[in-house]
Amino acid sequence: MNALHVHELIPFLEAQAARQPVLLDVREAWEVALAPLALPGVSTLHMPMGEIPARLAELPTPQPIIAFCHHGMRSAQVVAFLSQHGYPEVYNLAGGTHAWSTLVDPSVPCY
């Protein structure tokens, strides 16, 4: 499984900018409201983990997809699922928003 450490995310997004990577937030709506993670110039798509199978057609296939959740466990499952369903370039943000808020951006609330 492809994974990115939170310190690798910005350099990865910058290197892949021409390919328009997508951040896939697989948390529940209440989690997104509590601790939103949006990066300037990067598309973020909110799709709770339980909705992924029914909403596959909404996901881009040629672009890199970086899935994330609170700690990285749900997004790891989503990355495995998407890989099995023909998405060639999907990554898990290891540690999720918790790692992002503690190691990169403390303005994103920990919960």
Coordinates of N, CA, C and O in Angstrom, one line a residue:
M1 N 0.8 -1.2 0.0 CA 0.0 0.0 0.0 C 0.9 1.2 0.0 O 1.9 1.3 0.7
N2 N 0.5 2.2 -0.8 CA 1.2 3.5 -0.9 C 0.8 4.3 0.3 O -0.4 4.4 0.6
A3 N 1.8 4.9 1.0 CA 1.5 5.8 2.1 C 2.4 7.0 2.1 O 3.5 6.9 1.6
L4 N 1.8 8.1 2.6 CA 2.6 9.3 2.7 C 2.6 9.7 4.1 O 1.6 9.8 4.8
H5 N 3.8 10.1 4.7 CA 3.9 10.6 6.0 C 3.4 12.1 5.9 O 3.5 12.7 4.8
V6 N 2.9 12.6 6.9 CA 2.3 14.0 6.9 C 3.4 15.0 6.4 O 3.1 16.0 5.7
H7 N 4.7 14.8 6.7 CA 5.7 15.7 6.3 C 6.0 15.5 4.8 O 6.6 16.4 4.2
E8 N 5.6 14.4 4.2 CA 5.8 14.2 2.7 C 4.6 14.8 1.9 O 4.8 14.9 0.7
L9 N 3.5 15.1 2.5 CA 2.3 15.5 1.8 C 2.5 16.8 0.9 O 2.3 16.7 -0.3
I10 N 3.0 17.9 1.5 CA 3.2 19.1 0.7 C 4.2 18.9 -0.4 O 3.9 19.3 -1.5
P11 N 5.4 18.4 -0.1 CA 6.3 18.2 -1.3 C 5.7 17.3 -2.4 O 5.9 17.5 -3.6
F12 N 4.9 16.2 -2.0 CA 4.3 15.4 -3.0 C 3.3 16.2 -3.8 O 3.3 16.1 -5.0
L13 N 2.4 17.0 -3.1 CA 1.4 17.8 -3.8 C 2.1 18.8 -4.8 O 1.6 19.0 -5.9
E14 N 3.2 19.4 -4.3 CA 3.9 20.3 -5.2 C 4.5 19.6 -6.4 O 4.4 20.1 -7.5
A15 N 5.1 18.5 -6.2 CA 5.7 17.7 -7.3 C 4.7 17.2 -8.3 O 5.0 17.1 -9.5
Q16 N 3.5 16.9 -7.8 CA 2.4 16.4 -8.7 C 1.4 17.4 -9.1 O 0.4 17.1 -9.7
A17 N 1.6 18.7 -8.8 CA 0.6 19.7 -9.1 C 0.1 19.7 -10.5 O -1.1 19.9 -10.7
A18 N 0.9 19.5 -11.5 CA 0.4 19.4 -12.9 C -0.6 18.3 -13.1 O -1.5 18.4 -14.0
R19 N -0.6 17.3 -12.3 CA -1.5 16.2 -12.4 C -2.8 16.4 -11.6 O -3.7 15.5 -11.5
Q20 N -2.9 17.5 -10.8 CA -4.0 17.8 -10.0 C -4.4 16.7 -9.0 O -5.5 16.2 -9.1
P21 N -3.6 16.4 -8.1 CA -4.0 15.4 -7.1 C -5.2 15.8 -6.3 O -5.5 17.0 -6.2
V22 N -5.9 14.8 -5.8 CA -7.1 15.0 -5.0 C -6.9 14.5 -3.6 O -6.5 13.4 -3.4
L23 N -7.3 15.3 -2.6 CA -7.4 14.8 -1.2 C -8.8 14.3 -1.0 O -9.8 14.9 -1.3
L24 N -8.8 13.0 -0.6 CA -10.1 12.3 -0.3 C -10.3 12.2 1.2 O -9.6 11.4 1.8
D25 N -11.2 13.0 1.7 CA -11.5 13.0 3.1 C -12.6 11.9 3.4 O -13.7 12.1 3.0
V26 N -12.2 10.8 4.0 CA -13.2 9.7 4.2 C -13.8 9.7 5.6 O -14.5 8.8 6.0
R27 N -13.7 10.9 6.3 CA -14.2 11.0 7.7 C -15.7 11.3 7.6 O -16.2 11.7 6.5
E28 N -16.4 11.2 8.7 CA -17.8 11.5 8.8 C -18.0 13.0 8.8 O -17.1 13.8 9.1
A29 N -19.2 13.5 8.4 CA -19.4 14.9 8.3 C -19.1 15.7 9.6 O -18.6 16.8 9.5
W30 N -19.5 15.1 10.7 CA -19.2 15.8 12.0 C -17.7 16.0 12.2 O -17.3 17.0 12.8
E31 N -16.9 15.0 11.7 CA -15.5 15.1 11.9 C -14.9 16.3 11.0 O -14.0 17.0 11.4
V32 N -15.4 16.3 9.8 CA -15.0 17.4 8.9 C -15.3 18.7 9.4 O -14.5 19.7 9.4
A33 N -16.5 18.9 10.0 CA -17.0 20.1 10.6 C -16.1 20.5 11.8 O -15.8 21.7 12.0
L34 N -15.7 19.5 12.5 CA -14.9 19.8 13.7 C -13.4 20.2 13.4 O -12.9 21.0 14.0
A35 N -12.9 19.5 12.4 CA -11.4 19.7 12.1 C -11.2 19.6 10.6 O -10.7 18.6 10.1
P36 N -11.6 20.6 9.9 CA -11.4 20.6 8.4 C -10.0 20.7 8.0 O -9.2 21.3 8.7
L37 N -9.6 19.9 7.0 CA -8.3 20.0 6.4 C -8.4 20.3 4.9 O -8.8 19.5 4.1
A38 N -8.1 21.5 4.6 CA -8.1 22.0 3.2 C -6.8 22.7 3.0 O -6.4 23.5 3.8
L39 N -6.2 22.4 1.8 CA -5.0 23.0 1.5 C -5.2 23.8 0.2 O -5.8 23.4 -0.7
P40 N -4.6 25.0 0.2 CA -4.8 26.0 -0.9 C -4.3 25.3 -2.2 O -3.2 24.7 -2.3
G41 N -5.1 25.5 -3.2 CA -4.8 25.0 -4.5 C -4.9 23.5 -4.8 O -4.6 23.0 -5.8
V42 N -5.5 22.8 -3.8 CA -5.6 21.3 -3.9 C -7.1 21.0 -3.7 O -7.8 21.5 -2.8
S43 N -7.6 20.2 -4.6 CA -9.0 19.8 -4.5 C -9.2 18.8 -3.4 O -8.4 17.8 -3.3
T44 N -10.2 19.0 -2.6 CA -10.6 18.1 -1.5 C -12.0 17.6 -1.7 O -12.9 18.4 -2.0
L45 N -12.1 16.3 -1.7 CA -13.4 15.7 -1.9 C -13.8 14.9 -0.6 O -13.1 14.1 -0.1
H46 N -15.0 15.3 0.0 CA -15.4 14.6 1.2 C -16.3 13.5 0.8 O -17.4 13.7 0.1
M47 N -16.0 12.3 1.1 CA -16.8 11.1 0.8 C -16.6 10.1 2.0 O -15.5 9.4 2.1
P48 N -17.5 10.0 2.9 CA -17.3 9.1 4.1 C -17.1 7.7 3.6 O -17.6 7.2 2.6
M49 N -16.3 7.0 4.4 CA -15.8 5.6 4.0 C -17.0 4.7 3.6 O -16.9 4.0 2.6
G50 N -18.1 4.8 4.3 CA -19.2 3.9 4.0 C -19.9 4.2 2.7 O -20.7 3.4 2.2
E51 N -19.7 5.4 2.1 CA -20.3 5.8 0.8 C -19.4 5.5 -0.4 O -19.8 5.6 -1.5
I52 N -18.2 5.1 -0.1 CA -17.2 4.9 -1.2 C -17.7 4.0 -2.3 O -17.7 4.3 -3.5
P53 N -18.2 2.8 -2.0 CA -18.6 1.8 -3.0 C -19.7 2.4 -3.9 O -19.7 2.2 -5.1
A54 N -20.6 3.1 -3.4 CA -21.7 3.7 -4.2 C -21.4 4.9 -4.9 O -22.0 5.3 -5.9
R55 N -20.2 5.5 -4.6 CA -19.8 6.8 -5.2 C -18.6 6.7 -6.0 O -17.9 7.7 -6.3
L56 N -18.1 5.5 -6.4 CA -16.9 5.3 -7.1 C -16.8 6.2 -8.3 O -15.7 6.7 -8.7
A57 N -17.9 6.3 -9.0 CA -17.9 7.1 -10.3 C -17.5 8.6 -10.1 O -17.1 9.2 -11.1
E58 N -17.6 9.1 -8.9 CA -17.2 10.5 -8.6 C -15.7 10.7 -8.5 O -15.2 11.8 -8.5
L59 N -15.0 9.6 -8.3 CA -13.5 9.7 -8.1 C -12.8 9.7 -9.4 O -13.1 9.0 -10.3
P60 N -11.8 10.6 -9.5 CA -11.0 10.7 -10.7 C -10.0 9.5 -10.8 O -9.5 9.1 -9.8
T61 N -9.9 9.0 -12.0 CA -8.9 7.9 -12.2 C -7.5 8.3 -12.6 O -6.6 7.7 -12.1
P62 N -7.4 9.3 -13.4 CA -6.0 9.6 -13.8 C -5.2 10.3 -12.8 O -3.9 10.3 -12.8
Q63 N -5.8 11.0 -11.8 CA -5.1 11.8 -10.9 C -4.7 11.0 -9.6 O -5.4 10.1 -9.2
P64 N -3.6 11.4 -9.0 CA -3.3 10.8 -7.7 C -4.4 11.1 -6.7 O -4.9 12.3 -6.6
I65 N -4.7 10.2 -5.8 CA -5.7 10.4 -4.8 C -5.0 10.1 -3.5 O -4.4 9.0 -3.3
I66 N -5.1 11.0 -2.5 CA -4.5 10.9 -1.2 C -5.7 10.8 -0.2 O -6.4 11.8 0.0
A67 N -5.9 9.6 0.3 CA -7.1 9.5 1.3 C -6.6 9.7 2.7 O -5.5 9.4 3.0
F68 N -7.5 10.3 3.5 CA -7.1 10.6 4.9 C -8.4 10.5 5.7 O -9.5 10.6 5.3
C69 N -8.1 10.2 7.0 CA -9.2 10.2 8.0 C -8.6 10.7 9.3 O -7.6 11.5 9.3
H70 N -9.1 10.3 10.4 CA -8.6 10.8 11.7 C -7.2 10.3 12.1 O -6.3 11.1 12.3
H71 N -7.0 9.0 12.1 CA -5.7 8.4 12.4 C -5.1 7.6 11.3 O -4.0 7.1 11.4
G72 N -5.8 7.5 10.2 CA -5.2 6.7 9.0 C -5.7 5.3 8.8 O -5.3 4.6 7.9
M73 N -6.5 4.8 9.7 CA -7.0 3.4 9.6 C -8.1 3.3 8.6 O -8.0 2.4 7.7
R74 N -9.1 4.1 8.7 CA -10.2 4.0 7.7 C -9.7 4.3 6.3 O -10.0 3.7 5.3
S75 N -8.8 5.4 6.2 CA -8.3 5.7 4.8 C -7.4 4.6 4.3 O -7.4 4.4 3.1
A76 N -6.7 3.8 5.1 CA -5.9 2.7 4.7 C -6.9 1.6 4.0 O -6.5 1.1 3.0
Q77 N -8.0 1.4 4.7 CA -9.0 0.5 4.1 C -9.5 1.0 2.8 O -9.7 0.2 1.8
V78 N -9.8 2.3 2.7 CA -10.2 2.9 1.4 C -9.2 2.7 0.3 O -9.5 2.4 -0.8
V79 N -7.9 3.0 0.7 CA -6.8 2.9 -0.3 C -6.8 1.4 -0.8 O -6.7 1.2 -2.0
A80 N -6.9 0.4 0.1 CA -6.9 -1.0 -0.4 C -8.1 -1.2 -1.3 O -8.0 -1.9 -2.3
F81 N -9.3 -0.7 -0.9 CA -10.5 -0.9 -1.7 C -10.3 -0.3 -3.1 O -10.6 -0.9 -4.1
L82 N -9.9 0.9 -3.2 CA -9.7 1.6 -4.4 C -8.6 0.9 -5.3 O -8.8 0.8 -6.5
S83 N -7.6 0.5 -4.7 CA -6.5 -0.2 -5.5 C -7.1 -1.5 -6.1 O -6.8 -1.8 -7.3
Q84 N -8.0 -2.2 -5.4 CA -8.6 -3.4 -5.9 C -9.6 -3.1 -7.0 O -10.0 -4.0 -7.7
H85 N -10.1 -1.9 -7.0 CA -11.1 -1.5 -8.0 C -10.5 -0.6 -9.1 O -11.3 0.1 -9.8
G86 N -9.2 -0.8 -9.4 CA -8.7 -0.2 -10.6 C -8.1 1.2 -10.5 O -7.8 1.8 -11.5
Y87 N -8.1 1.7 -9.3 CA -7.5 3.1 -9.2 C -6.0 2.9 -9.0 O -5.5 2.3 -8.0
P88 N -5.2 3.4 -10.0 CA -3.8 3.0 -10.0 C -2.9 3.8 -9.1 O -1.8 3.3 -8.7
E89 N -3.3 5.0 -8.6 CA -2.4 5.8 -7.8 C -3.2 6.4 -6.6 O -3.7 7.5 -6.7
V90 N -3.3 5.6 -5.6 CA -3.9 6.0 -4.3 C -2.9 5.9 -3.2 O -2.1 4.9 -3.1
Y91 N -3.0 6.8 -2.3 CA -2.1 6.9 -1.1 C -2.9 7.1 0.1 O -3.9 7.8 0.1
N92 N -2.3 6.6 1.2 CA -2.9 6.8 2.5 C -2.1 7.8 3.2 O -0.8 7.7 3.2
L93 N -2.7 8.8 3.8 CA -2.0 9.8 4.6 C -1.8 9.2 6.0 O -2.8 9.2 6.8
A94 N -0.6 8.7 6.3 CA -0.4 7.9 7.5 C -0.5 8.9 8.7 O 0.0 10.0 8.7
G95 N -1.3 8.4 9.7 CA -1.5 9.2 10.9 C -2.7 10.2 10.8 O -3.1 10.7 11.8
G96 N -3.2 10.4 9.6 CA -4.4 11.2 9.4 C -4.3 12.6 9.9 O -3.2 13.2 10.1
T97 N -5.5 13.2 10.2 CA -5.6 14.6 10.6 C -4.9 14.8 12.0 O -4.4 15.8 12.3
H98 N -4.9 13.7 12.8 CA -4.3 13.8 14.1 C -2.8 14.1 14.0 O -2.3 15.0 14.6
A99 N -2.1 13.3 13.1 CA -0.7 13.6 12.9 C -0.5 14.9 12.2 O 0.5 15.6 12.5
W100 N -1.4 15.3 11.3 CA -1.3 16.6 10.6 C -1.3 17.7 11.7 O -0.5 18.6 11.7
S101 N -2.3 17.6 12.6 CA -2.4 18.7 13.6 C -1.3 18.7 14.6 O -0.9 19.8 15.0
T102 N -0.8 17.6 14.9 CA 0.3 17.6 16.0 C 1.7 17.8 15.4 O 2.5 18.4 16.0
L103 N 1.9 17.4 14.1 CA 3.2 17.5 13.5 C 3.4 18.7 12.5 O 4.5 19.1 12.2
V104 N 2.3 19.1 11.9 CA 2.4 20.1 10.8 C 1.7 21.4 11.0 O 2.2 22.4 10.9
D105 N 0.4 21.3 11.3 CA -0.4 22.5 11.4 C -1.3 22.4 12.6 O -2.4 21.9 12.6
P106 N -0.9 23.0 13.7 CA -1.7 23.0 15.0 C -3.0 23.8 14.9 O -3.8 23.7 15.8
S107 N -3.2 24.5 13.8 CA -4.5 25.2 13.7 C -5.6 24.3 13.3 O -6.8 24.6 13.5
V108 N -5.3 23.1 12.9 CA -6.3 22.0 12.6 C -6.5 21.4 14.0 O -5.6 20.8 14.6
P109 N -7.8 21.5 14.5 CA -8.0 20.9 15.9 C -7.8 19.4 16.0 O -8.1 18.7 15.1
C110 N -7.2 19.0 17.1 CA -7.1 17.6 17.5 C -8.5 17.2 18.1 O -9.0 18.0 18.9
Y111 N -8.9 16.0 17.9 CA -10.1 15.5 18.5 C -10.0 14.1 18.8 O -9.1 13.4 18.4

